[in-house]
CSV table of C-alpha atoms in Angstrom, one decimal:
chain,number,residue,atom,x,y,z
A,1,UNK,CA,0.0,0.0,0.0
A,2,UNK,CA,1.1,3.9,-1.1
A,3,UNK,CA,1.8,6.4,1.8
A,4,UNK,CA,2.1,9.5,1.1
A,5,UNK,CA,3.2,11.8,3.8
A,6,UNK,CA,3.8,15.6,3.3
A,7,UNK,CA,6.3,17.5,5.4
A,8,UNK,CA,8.7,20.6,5.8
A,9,UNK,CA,11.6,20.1,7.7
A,10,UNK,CA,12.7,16.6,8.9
A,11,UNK,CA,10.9,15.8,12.6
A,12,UNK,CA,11.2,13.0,15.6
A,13,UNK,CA,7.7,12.5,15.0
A,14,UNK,CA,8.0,11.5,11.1
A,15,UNK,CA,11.7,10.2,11.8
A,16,UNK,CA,11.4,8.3,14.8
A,17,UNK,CA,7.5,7.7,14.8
A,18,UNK,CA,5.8,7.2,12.0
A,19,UNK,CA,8.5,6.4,9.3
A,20,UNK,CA,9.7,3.1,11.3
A,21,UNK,CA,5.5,3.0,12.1
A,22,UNK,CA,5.0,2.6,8.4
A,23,UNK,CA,7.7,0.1,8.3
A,24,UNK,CA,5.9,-2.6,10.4
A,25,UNK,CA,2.9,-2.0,8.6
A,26,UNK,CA,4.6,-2.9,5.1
A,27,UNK,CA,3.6,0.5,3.6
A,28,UNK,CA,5.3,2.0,0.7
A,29,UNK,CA,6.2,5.3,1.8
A,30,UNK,CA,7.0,8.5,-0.5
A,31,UNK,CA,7.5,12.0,1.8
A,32,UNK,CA,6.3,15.1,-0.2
A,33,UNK,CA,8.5,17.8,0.7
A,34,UNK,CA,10.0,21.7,-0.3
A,35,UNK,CA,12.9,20.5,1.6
A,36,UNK,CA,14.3,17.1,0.1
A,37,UNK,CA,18.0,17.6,0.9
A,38,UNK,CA,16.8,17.8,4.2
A,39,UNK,CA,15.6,14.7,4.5
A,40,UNK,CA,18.0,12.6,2.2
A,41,UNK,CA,20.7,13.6,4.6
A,42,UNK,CA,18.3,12.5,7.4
A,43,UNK,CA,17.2,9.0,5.2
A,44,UNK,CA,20.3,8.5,3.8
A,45,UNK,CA,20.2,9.9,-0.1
A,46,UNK,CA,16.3,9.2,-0.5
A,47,UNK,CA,15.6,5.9,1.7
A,48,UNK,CA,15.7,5.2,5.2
A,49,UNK,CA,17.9,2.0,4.3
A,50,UNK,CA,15.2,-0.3,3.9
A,51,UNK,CA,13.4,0.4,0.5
A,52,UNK,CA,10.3,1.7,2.0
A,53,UNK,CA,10.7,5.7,1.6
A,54,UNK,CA,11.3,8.1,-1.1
A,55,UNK,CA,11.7,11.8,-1.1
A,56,UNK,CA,10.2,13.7,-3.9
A,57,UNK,CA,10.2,17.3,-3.9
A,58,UNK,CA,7.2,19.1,-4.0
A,59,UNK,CA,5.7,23.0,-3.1
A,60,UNK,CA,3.7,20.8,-0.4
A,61,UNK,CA,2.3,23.8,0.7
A,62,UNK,CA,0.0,24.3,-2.6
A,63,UNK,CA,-2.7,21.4,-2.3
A,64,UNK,CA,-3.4,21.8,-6.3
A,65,UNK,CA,0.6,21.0,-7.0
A,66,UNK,CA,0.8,17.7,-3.9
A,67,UNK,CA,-2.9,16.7,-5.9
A,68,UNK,CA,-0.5,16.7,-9.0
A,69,UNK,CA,2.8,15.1,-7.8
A,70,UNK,CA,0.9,12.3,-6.7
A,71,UNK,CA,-1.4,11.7,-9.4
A,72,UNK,CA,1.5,12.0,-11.5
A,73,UNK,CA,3.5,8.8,-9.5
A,74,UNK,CA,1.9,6.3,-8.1
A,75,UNK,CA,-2.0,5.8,-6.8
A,76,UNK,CA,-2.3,6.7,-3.3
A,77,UNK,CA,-3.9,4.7,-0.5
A,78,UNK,CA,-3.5,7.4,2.2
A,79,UNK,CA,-2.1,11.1,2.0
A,80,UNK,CA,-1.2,12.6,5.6
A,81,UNK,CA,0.8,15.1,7.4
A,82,UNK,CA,1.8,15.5,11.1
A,83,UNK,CA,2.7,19.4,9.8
A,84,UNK,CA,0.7,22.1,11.6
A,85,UNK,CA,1.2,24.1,8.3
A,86,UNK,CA,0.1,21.1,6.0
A,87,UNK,CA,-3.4,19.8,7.4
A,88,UNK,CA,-5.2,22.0,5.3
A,89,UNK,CA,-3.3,20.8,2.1
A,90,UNK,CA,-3.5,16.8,3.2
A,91,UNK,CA,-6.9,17.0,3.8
A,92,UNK,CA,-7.3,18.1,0.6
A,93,UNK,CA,-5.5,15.7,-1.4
A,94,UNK,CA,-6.7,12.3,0.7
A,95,UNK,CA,-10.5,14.3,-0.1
A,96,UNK,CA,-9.7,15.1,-3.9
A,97,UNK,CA,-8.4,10.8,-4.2
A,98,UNK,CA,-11.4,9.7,-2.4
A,99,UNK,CA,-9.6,8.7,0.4
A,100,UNK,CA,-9.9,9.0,4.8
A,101,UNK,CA,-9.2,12.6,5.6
A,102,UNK,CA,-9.9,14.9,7.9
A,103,UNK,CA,-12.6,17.5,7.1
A,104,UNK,CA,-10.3,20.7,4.8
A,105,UNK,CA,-12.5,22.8,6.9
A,106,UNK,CA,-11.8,21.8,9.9
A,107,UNK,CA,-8.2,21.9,9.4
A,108,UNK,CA,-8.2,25.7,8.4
A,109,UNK,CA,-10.4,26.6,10.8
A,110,UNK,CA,-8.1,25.0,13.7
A,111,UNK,CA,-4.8,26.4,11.9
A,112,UNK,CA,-6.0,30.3,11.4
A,113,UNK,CA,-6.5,30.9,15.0
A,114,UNK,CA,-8.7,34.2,14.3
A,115,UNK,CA,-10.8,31.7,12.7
A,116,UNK,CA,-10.9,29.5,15.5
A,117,UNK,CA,-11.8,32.4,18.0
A,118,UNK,CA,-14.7,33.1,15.3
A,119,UNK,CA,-16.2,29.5,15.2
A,120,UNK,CA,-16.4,29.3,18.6
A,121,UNK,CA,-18.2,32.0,19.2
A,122,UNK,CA,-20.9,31.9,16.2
A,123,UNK,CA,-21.4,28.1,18.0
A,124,UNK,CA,-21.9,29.3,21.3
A,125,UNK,CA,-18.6,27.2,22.5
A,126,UNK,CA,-16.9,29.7,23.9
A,127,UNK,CA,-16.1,34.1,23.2
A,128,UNK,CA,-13.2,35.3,24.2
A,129,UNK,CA,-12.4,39.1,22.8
A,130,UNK,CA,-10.1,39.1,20.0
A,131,UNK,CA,-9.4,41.1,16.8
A,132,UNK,CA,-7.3,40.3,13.8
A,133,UNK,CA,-4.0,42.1,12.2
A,134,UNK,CA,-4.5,41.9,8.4
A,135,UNK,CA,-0.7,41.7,7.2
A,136,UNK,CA,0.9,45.1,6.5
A,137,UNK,CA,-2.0,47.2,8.1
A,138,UNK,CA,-0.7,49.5,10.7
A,139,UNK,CA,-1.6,48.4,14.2
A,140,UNK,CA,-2.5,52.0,15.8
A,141,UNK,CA,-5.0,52.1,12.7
A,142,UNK,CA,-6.7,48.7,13.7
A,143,UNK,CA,-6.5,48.6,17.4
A,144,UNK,CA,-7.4,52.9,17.4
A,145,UNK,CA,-11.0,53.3,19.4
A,146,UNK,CA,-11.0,49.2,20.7
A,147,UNK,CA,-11.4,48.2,24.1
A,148,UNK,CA,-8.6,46.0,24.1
A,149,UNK,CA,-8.3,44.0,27.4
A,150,UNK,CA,-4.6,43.6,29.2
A,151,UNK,CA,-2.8,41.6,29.4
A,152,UNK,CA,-3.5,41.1,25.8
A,153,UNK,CA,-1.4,38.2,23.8
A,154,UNK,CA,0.1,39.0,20.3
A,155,UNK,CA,0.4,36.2,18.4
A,156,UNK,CA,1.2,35.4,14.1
A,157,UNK,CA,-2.3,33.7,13.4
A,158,UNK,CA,-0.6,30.9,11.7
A,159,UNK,CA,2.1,30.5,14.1
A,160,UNK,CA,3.4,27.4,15.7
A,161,UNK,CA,5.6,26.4,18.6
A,162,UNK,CA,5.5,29.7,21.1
A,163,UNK,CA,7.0,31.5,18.0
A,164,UNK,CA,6.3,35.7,18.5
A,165,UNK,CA,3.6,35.1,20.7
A,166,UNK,CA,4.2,37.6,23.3
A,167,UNK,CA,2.1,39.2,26.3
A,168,UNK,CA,1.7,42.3,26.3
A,169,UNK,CA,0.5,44.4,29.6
A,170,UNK,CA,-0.8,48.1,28.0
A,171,UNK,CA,-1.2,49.8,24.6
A,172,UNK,CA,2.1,51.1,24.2
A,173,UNK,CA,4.1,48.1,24.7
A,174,UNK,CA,1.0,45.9,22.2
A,175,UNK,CA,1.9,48.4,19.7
A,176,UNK,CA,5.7,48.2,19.9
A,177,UNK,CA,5.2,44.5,20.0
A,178,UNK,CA,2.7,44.2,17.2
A,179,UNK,CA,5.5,46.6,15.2
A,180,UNK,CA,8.0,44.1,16.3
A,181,UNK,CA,6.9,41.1,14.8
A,182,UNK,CA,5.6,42.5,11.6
A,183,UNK,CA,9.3,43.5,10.9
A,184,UNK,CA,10.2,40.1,11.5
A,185,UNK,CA,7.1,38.3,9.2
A,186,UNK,CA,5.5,41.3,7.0
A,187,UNK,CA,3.8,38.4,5.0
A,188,UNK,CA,2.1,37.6,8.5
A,189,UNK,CA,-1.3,38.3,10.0
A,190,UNK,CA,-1.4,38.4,13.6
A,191,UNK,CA,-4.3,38.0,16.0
A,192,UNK,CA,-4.4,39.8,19.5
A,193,UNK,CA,-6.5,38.0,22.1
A,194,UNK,CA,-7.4,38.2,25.4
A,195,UNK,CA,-5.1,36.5,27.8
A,196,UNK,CA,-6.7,33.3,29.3
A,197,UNK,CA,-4.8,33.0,33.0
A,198,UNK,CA,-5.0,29.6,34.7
A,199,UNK,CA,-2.9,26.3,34.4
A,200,UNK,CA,-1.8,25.2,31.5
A,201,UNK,CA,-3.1,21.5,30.0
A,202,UNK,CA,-3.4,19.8,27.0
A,203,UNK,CA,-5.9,16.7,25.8
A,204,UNK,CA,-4.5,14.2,23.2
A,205,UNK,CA,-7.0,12.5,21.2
A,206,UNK,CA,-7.5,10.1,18.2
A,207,UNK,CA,-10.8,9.2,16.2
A,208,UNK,CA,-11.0,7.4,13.5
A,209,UNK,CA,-14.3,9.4,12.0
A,210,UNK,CA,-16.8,7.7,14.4
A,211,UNK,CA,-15.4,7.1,17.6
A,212,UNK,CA,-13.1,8.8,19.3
A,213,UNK,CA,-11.3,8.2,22.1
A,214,UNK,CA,-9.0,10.4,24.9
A,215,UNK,CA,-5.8,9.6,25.1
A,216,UNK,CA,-4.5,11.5,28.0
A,217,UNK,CA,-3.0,14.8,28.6
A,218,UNK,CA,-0.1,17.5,30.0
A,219,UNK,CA,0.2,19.4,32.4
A,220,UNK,CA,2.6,22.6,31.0
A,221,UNK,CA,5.0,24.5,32.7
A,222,UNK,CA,6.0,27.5,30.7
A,223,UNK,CA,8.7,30.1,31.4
A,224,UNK,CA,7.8,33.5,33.0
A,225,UNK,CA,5.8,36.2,31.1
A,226,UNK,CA,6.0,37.9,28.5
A,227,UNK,CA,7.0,34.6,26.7
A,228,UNK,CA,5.5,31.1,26.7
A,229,UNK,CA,8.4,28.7,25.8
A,230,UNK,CA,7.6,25.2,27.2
A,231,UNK,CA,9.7,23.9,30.0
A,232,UNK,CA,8.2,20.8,31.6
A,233,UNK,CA,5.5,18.8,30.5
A,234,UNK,CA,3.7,16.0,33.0
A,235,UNK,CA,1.8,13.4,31.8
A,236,UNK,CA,-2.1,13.9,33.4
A,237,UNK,CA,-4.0,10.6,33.0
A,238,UNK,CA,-7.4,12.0,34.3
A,239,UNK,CA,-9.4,15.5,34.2
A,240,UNK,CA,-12.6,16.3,35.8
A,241,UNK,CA,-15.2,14.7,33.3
A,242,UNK,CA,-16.9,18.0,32.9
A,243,UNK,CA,-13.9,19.7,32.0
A,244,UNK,CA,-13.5,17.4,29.6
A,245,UNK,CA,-16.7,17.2,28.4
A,246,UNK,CA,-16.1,20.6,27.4
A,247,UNK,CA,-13.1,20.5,25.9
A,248,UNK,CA,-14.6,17.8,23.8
A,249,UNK,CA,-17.7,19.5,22.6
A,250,UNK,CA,-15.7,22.6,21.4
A,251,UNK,CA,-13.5,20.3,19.6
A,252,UNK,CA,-17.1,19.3,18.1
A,253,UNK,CA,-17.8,22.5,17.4
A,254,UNK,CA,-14.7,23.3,15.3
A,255,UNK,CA,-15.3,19.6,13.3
A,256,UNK,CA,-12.6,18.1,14.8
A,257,UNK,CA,-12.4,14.7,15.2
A,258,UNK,CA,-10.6,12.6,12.8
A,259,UNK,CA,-7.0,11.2,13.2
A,260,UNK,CA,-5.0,12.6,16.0
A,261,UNK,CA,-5.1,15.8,17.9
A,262,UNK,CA,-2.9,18.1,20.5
A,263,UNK,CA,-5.0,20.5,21.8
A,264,UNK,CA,-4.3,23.4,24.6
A,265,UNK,CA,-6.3,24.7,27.5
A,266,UNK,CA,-6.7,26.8,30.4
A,267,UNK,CA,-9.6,26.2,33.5
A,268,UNK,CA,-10.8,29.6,35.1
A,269,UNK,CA,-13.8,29.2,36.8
A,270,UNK,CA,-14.6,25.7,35.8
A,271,UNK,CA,-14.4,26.9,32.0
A,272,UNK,CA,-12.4,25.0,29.7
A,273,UNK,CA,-11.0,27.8,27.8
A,274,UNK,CA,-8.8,26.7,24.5
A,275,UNK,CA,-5.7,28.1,24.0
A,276,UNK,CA,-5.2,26.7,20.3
A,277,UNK,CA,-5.8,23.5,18.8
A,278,UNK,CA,-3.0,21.4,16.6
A,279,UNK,CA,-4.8,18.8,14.5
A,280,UNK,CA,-2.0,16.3,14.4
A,281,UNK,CA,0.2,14.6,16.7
A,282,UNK,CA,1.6,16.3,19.7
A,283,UNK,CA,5.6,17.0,19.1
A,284,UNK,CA,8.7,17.7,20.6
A,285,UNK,CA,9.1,13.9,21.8
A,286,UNK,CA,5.7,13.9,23.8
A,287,UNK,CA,4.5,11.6,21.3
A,288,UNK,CA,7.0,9.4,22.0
A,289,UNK,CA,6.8,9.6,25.1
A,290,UNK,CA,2.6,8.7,24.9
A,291,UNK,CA,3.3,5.6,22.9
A,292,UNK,CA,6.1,4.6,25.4
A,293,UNK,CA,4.0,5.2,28.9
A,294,UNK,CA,0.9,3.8,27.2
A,295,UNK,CA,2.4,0.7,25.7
A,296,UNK,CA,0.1,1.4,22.5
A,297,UNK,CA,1.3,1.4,18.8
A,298,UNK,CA,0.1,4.7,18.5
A,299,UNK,CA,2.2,6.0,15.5
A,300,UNK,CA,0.5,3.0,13.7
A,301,UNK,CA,-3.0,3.6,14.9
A,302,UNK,CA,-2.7,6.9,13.5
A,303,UNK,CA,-1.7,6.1,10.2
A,304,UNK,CA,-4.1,3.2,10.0
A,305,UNK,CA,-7.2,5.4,10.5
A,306,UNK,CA,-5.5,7.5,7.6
A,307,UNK,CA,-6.0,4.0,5.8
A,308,UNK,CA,-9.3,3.3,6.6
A,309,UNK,CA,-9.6,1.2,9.5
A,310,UNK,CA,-11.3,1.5,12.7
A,311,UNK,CA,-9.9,2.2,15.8
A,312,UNK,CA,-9.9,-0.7,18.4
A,313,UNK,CA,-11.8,-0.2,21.4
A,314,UNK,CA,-10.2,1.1,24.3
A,315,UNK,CA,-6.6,1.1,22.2
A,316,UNK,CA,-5.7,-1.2,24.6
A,317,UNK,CA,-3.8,1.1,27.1
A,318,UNK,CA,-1.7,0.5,29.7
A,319,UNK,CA,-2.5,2.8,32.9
A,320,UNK,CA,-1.3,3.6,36.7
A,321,UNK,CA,2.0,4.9,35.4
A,322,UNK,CA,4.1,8.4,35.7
A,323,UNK,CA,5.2,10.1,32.9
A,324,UNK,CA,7.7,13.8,32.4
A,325,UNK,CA,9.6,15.8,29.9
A,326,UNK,CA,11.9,18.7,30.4
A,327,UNK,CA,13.8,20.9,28.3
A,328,UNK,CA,16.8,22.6,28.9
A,329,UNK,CA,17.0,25.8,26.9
A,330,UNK,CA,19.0,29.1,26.0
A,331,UNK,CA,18.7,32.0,28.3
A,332,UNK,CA,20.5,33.7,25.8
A,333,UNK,CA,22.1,34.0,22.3
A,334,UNK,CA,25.9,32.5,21.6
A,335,UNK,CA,27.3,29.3,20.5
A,336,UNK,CA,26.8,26.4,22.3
A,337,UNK,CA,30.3,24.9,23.9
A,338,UNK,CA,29.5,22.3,26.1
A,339,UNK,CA,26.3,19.6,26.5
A,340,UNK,CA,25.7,16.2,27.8
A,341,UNK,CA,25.2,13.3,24.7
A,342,UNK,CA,22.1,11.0,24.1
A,343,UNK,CA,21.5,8.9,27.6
A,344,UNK,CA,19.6,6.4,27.9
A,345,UNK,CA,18.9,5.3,31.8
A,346,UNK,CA,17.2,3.2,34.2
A,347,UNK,CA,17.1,4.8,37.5
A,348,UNK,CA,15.0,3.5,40.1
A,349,UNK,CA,12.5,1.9,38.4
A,350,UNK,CA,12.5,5.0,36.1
A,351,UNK,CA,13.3,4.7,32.4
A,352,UNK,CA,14.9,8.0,31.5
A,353,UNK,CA,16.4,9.2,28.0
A,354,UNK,CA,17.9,12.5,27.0
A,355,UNK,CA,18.2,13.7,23.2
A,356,UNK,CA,20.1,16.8,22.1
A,357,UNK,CA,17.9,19.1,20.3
A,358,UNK,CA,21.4,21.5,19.6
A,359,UNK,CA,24.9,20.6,18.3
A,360,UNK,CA,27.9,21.4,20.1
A,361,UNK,CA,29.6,24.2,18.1
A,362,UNK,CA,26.2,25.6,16.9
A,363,UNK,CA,25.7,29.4,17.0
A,364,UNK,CA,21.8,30.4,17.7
A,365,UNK,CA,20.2,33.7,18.6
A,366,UNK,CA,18.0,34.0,21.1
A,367,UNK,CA,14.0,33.1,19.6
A,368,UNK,CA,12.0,33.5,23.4
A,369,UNK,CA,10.2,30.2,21.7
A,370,UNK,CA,11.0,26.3,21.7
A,371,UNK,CA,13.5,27.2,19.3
A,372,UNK,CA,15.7,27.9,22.0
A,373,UNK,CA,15.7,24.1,23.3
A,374,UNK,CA,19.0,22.3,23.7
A,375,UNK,CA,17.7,19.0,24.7
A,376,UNK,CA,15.0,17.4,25.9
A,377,UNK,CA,14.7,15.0,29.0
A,378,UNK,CA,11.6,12.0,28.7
A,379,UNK,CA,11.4,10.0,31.7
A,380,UNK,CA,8.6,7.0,32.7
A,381,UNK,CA,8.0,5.3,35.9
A,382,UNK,CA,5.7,3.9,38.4
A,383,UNK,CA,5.1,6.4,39.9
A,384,UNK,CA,5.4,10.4,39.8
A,385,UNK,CA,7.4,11.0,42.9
A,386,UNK,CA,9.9,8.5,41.2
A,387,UNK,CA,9.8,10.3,37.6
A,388,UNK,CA,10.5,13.5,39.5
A,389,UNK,CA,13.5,12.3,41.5
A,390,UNK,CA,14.9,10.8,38.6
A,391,UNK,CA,14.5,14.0,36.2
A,392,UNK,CA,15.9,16.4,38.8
A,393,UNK,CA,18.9,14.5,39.2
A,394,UNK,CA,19.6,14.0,35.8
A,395,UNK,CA,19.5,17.6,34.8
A,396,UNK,CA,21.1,18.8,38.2
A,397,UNK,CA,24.3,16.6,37.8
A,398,UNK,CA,24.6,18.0,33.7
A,399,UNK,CA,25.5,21.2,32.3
A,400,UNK,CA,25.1,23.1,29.2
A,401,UNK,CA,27.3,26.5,28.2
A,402,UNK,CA,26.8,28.9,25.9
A,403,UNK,CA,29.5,31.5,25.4
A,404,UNK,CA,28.9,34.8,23.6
């Protein structure tokens, strides 16, 4: 059977999830890509050494020219993506081929987060006050005579992973900021939003178009305001079902429920209030982390849906166990001089591994987003106290430099 999956840049997830997850499901596998050098240096010139994956390039980001490139190859069983950018495009291709997609719609309206803000409210999900930035309008001349609450967060309204989303505690600072970022993307619309306090979480799910079932959550700790990089992430098994409940029924309301999704929220006054919504897989390791503390072929459930099939009941997960990421990051710019290696531990019952996100010798600026990772730290045990004694130690007893 004919994979094809569409990406950017090369990713654990695609790499280390659902490439060798294709593999033991026998699928032919052909990634899509604007970047193939990328990921022929990652696959080794085109293939991941065993046959089953091709790189073809392709301006994946134009649904008419990935509807081409694969009707020009080979007949497709299942076209996916685990890109934010890409759901709208995937969706579109699987759709135009006949095949098990997620609804275009859907996609869009989760990935244009002034959409998102508008769909909820024209439901009756949820309101919360926002007004969009149409790219290369002045931002006195839009936010002029509105009664814009602070905090406020800026944010790109196609963004991804923490990048320029900013808060922002009074007009003056909101327009510098709004000024800022439009110097740094002036092909970018931003949306500025009300700032939703509370805790944090997140709710990982996976339907296969009639069912769909919860997988489990995280609990986020982010650096201090006025950024929101991701520092620690602990695995939450349970919520309060009518938290949940509403979490789920706004995810209904936005036509979401096909394949996986990562979806972030905040509780203020027994509201679920969402953050944003990423209909795909959750990344930076936490996916592989799920399929590790869950015991569940999850890569391959996901792809199978993508195929047709139905999920199985339950999934068959494993429960009653702890689960924790961290991730060392830049305070500042500079090159990188010294950094632990990839570890891979058992401490205490605790399975612990580390992964470098940043190469030794590597010069970065400084992003304020989870471009600014070095590494990241996944650790599962029986039991949280456990996880936690295992992941403190392991980052107190390693260092990581960074010279100007």
């Amino acid at each position: 059977m004919q994979l094809y999956l569409l990406a950017l840049n090369p990713t654990d997830s695609v790499t280390e999830g659902f490439l060798p997850a294709a593999r033991r499901l026998g699928l032919d596998v052909t990634v899509l890509t604007d970047q193939p050098e990328a990921h022929w240096a990652v696959y080794g010139g085109g293939g991941d050494g065993s046959g089953h994956v091709e790189v073809l390039e392709c301006a994946v980001r134009d649904f008419h020219a990935v509807i081409t490139r694969v009707s020009a190859h080979r007949g497709p069983d299942a076209v996916f993506s685990n890109s934010d950018h890409l759901q709208t495009q995937a969706a579109l291709a699987a759709a135009y081929f006949g095949l098990p997609a997620k609804s275009w719609q859907a996609a869009l309206r989760t990935k244009d987060k002034a959409e998102m803000r508008r769909a909820l409210a024209a439901a009756g999900a949820d309101t919360v006050w926002s007004v969009e930035l149409p790219a290369g309008q002045d931002p006195f001349t839009v936010l002029a005579g509105l009664d814009v609450p602070y905090p406020c967060v800026v944010k790109p309204r196609e963004g991804v992973a923490s990048e320029d989303v900013v808060r922002a505690e009074g007009p003056a600072e909101l327009a510098r900021l709004c000024a800022e970022i439009q110097a740094r993307r002036p092909q970018a619309a931003l949306v500025v939003e009300e700032y939703l306090p509370g805790e944090l979480l997140t709710l990982e799910t996976l339907g296969d178009g009639r069912t769909r079932q919860v997988l489990g959550g995280f609990r986020t700790r982010l650096s201090p305001p006025p950024y929101f990089i991701e520092e620690r992430l602990t695995f939450v098994p349970d919520r309060p079902p009518a938290v949940e409940a509403q979490v789920l029924s706004q995810l209904d309301a936005l036509g979401v429920g096909f394949g996986a999704c990562h979806t972030e929220f905040v509780v203020s006054g027994g509201r679920a209030r969402l953050i944003e919504v990423n209909y795909r897989a959750i990344g930076d390791q936490c996916d592989l982390l799920l399929a590790d503390l869950l015991e569940v072929p999850l890569f391959e459930h996901i792809l199978r849906v993508h195929l047709g099939e139905s999920l199985p009941a339950g999934l068959g997960v494993r429960t009653g166990r702890a689960a924790r990421l961290d991730y060392p990051y830049a305070r500042r710019a500079g090159t990188l001089t010294a950094a632990p290696g990839p570890a891979d531990l058992t401490l205490g019952g605790v399975r612990l591994t580390y992964r470098p996100l940043r190469a030794v010798g590597e010069h970065h600026p400084l992003h304020h987003t989870n471009r600014d990772l070095l590494g990241v730290v996944r650790a599962v045990g029986p039991e949280q106290d456990a996880v936690d004694r295992a992941v403190t130690g392991f980052l107190a007893e390693r260092t990581w430099e960074i010279s100007s």
